[in-house]
């Protein structure tokens, strides 16, 4: 794994920790995982940097309203895997690491 991808995943780790679910309980946490799966699919389907950056902005918007969420250990593992996939896709689309760090800092 390249250093760039590793740094992207570290920056996105903040997103995974924040994307935990919500006060509504486990059913909302599952919704959170499925929504994050959709974000990963969208980022991986992008053909250019602008598209990937748009997905990153959507992730930040989604996560920012769920900062206080709780999550099961199982969902936390799923989110960690999804963040790794997201980081790989963003990196492949040349989203600058600085841009990813700025997005993570908003959380």
GROMACS .gro file of C-alpha atoms in nm:
model
  107
    1UNK     CA    1   0.000   0.000   0.000
    2UNK     CA    2   0.142   0.337  -0.099
    3UNK     CA    3   0.214   0.613   0.151
    4UNK     CA    4  -0.045   0.834  -0.016
    5UNK     CA    5  -0.321   0.577   0.022
    6UNK     CA    6  -0.215   0.512   0.380
    7UNK     CA    7  -0.236   0.887   0.461
    8UNK     CA    8  -0.574   0.914   0.290
    9UNK     CA    9  -0.707   0.628   0.501
   10UNK     CA   10  -0.580   0.788   0.821
   11UNK     CA   11  -0.756   1.113   0.730
   12UNK     CA   12  -1.073   0.923   0.646
   13UNK     CA   13  -1.059   0.729   0.971
   14UNK     CA   14  -1.214   1.037   1.130
   15UNK     CA   15  -1.506   0.994   0.895
   16UNK     CA   16  -1.551   0.632   0.995
   17UNK     CA   17  -1.553   0.714   1.363
   18UNK     CA   18  -1.809   0.988   1.309
   19UNK     CA   19  -2.030   0.777   1.082
   20UNK     CA   20  -2.155   0.559   1.359
   21UNK     CA   21  -2.532   0.560   1.344
   22UNK     CA   22  -2.757   0.785   1.550
   23UNK     CA   23  -2.949   0.817   1.871
   24UNK     CA   24  -3.226   0.616   1.707
   25UNK     CA   25  -3.035   0.295   1.772
   26UNK     CA   26  -2.912  -0.001   1.572
   27UNK     CA   27  -3.154   0.030   1.280
   28UNK     CA   28  -3.018   0.377   1.208
   29UNK     CA   29  -2.660   0.244   1.237
   30UNK     CA   30  -2.739  -0.011   0.967
   31UNK     CA   31  -2.880   0.269   0.755
   32UNK     CA   32  -2.553   0.451   0.810
   33UNK     CA   33  -2.352   0.153   0.685
   34UNK     CA   34  -2.571   0.113   0.379
   35UNK     CA   35  -2.547   0.487   0.305
   36UNK     CA   36  -2.169   0.471   0.339
   37UNK     CA   37  -2.167   0.172   0.100
   38UNK     CA   38  -2.349   0.394  -0.151
   39UNK     CA   39  -2.087   0.667  -0.106
   40UNK     CA   40  -1.807   0.417  -0.170
   41UNK     CA   41  -1.979   0.288  -0.483
   42UNK     CA   42  -2.030   0.643  -0.609
   43UNK     CA   43  -1.664   0.738  -0.543
   44UNK     CA   44  -1.536   0.423  -0.711
   45UNK     CA   45  -1.760   0.485  -1.013
   46UNK     CA   46  -1.621   0.836  -1.060
   47UNK     CA   47  -1.418   0.896  -1.372
   48UNK     CA   48  -1.247   1.216  -1.257
   49UNK     CA   49  -1.130   1.416  -0.957
   50UNK     CA   50  -1.424   1.657  -0.959
   51UNK     CA   51  -1.672   1.372  -0.924
   52UNK     CA   52  -1.474   1.213  -0.638
   53UNK     CA   53  -1.450   1.547  -0.458
   54UNK     CA   54  -1.827   1.588  -0.487
   55UNK     CA   55  -1.875   1.248  -0.325
   56UNK     CA   56  -1.632   1.348  -0.049
   57UNK     CA   57  -1.840   1.662   0.014
   58UNK     CA   58  -2.155   1.447   0.036
   59UNK     CA   59  -1.985   1.216   0.287
   60UNK     CA   60  -1.883   1.513   0.500
   61UNK     CA   61  -2.237   1.652   0.493
   62UNK     CA   62  -2.383   1.317   0.589
   63UNK     CA   63  -2.134   1.252   0.868
   64UNK     CA   64  -2.141   1.603   1.014
   65UNK     CA   65  -2.502   1.568   1.129
   66UNK     CA   66  -2.424   1.231   1.294
   67UNK     CA   67  -2.127   1.325   1.512
   68UNK     CA   68  -2.283   1.197   1.835
   69UNK     CA   69  -2.394   0.866   1.688
   70UNK     CA   70  -2.337   0.530   1.849
   71UNK     CA   71  -2.253   0.211   1.661
   72UNK     CA   72  -2.219  -0.159   1.722
   73UNK     CA   73  -1.877  -0.324   1.702
   74UNK     CA   74  -1.991  -0.512   1.392
   75UNK     CA   75  -2.094  -0.191   1.217
   76UNK     CA   76  -1.770  -0.022   1.324
   77UNK     CA   77  -1.573  -0.298   1.147
   78UNK     CA   78  -1.786  -0.260   0.836
   79UNK     CA   79  -1.733   0.117   0.838
   80UNK     CA   80  -1.358   0.073   0.876
   81UNK     CA   81  -1.351  -0.151   0.567
   82UNK     CA   82  -1.568   0.094   0.376
   83UNK     CA   83  -1.339   0.384   0.466
   84UNK     CA   84  -1.042   0.189   0.333
   85UNK     CA   85  -1.225   0.131   0.005
   86UNK     CA   86  -1.331   0.495  -0.009
   87UNK     CA   87  -0.973   0.609   0.050
   88UNK     CA   88  -0.848   0.387  -0.229
   89UNK     CA   89  -1.109   0.520  -0.474
   90UNK     CA   90  -1.046   0.884  -0.380
   91UNK     CA   91  -0.675   0.832  -0.419
   92UNK     CA   92  -0.719   0.671  -0.761
   93UNK     CA   93  -0.915   0.976  -0.872
   94UNK     CA   94  -0.631   1.201  -0.751
   95UNK     CA   95  -0.825   1.379  -0.478
   96UNK     CA   96  -0.552   1.577  -0.300
   97UNK     CA   97  -0.463   1.459   0.048
   98UNK     CA   98  -0.493   1.821   0.166
   99UNK     CA   99  -0.854   1.826   0.044
  100UNK     CA  100  -0.932   1.504   0.231
  101UNK     CA  101  -0.771   1.636   0.551
  102UNK     CA  102  -0.971   1.959   0.522
  103UNK     CA  103  -1.289   1.756   0.484
  104UNK     CA  104  -1.204   1.544   0.788
  105UNK     CA  105  -1.124   1.856   0.992
  106UNK     CA  106  -1.479   1.983   0.936
  107UNK     CA  107  -1.602   1.696   1.146
   0.00000   0.00000   0.00000
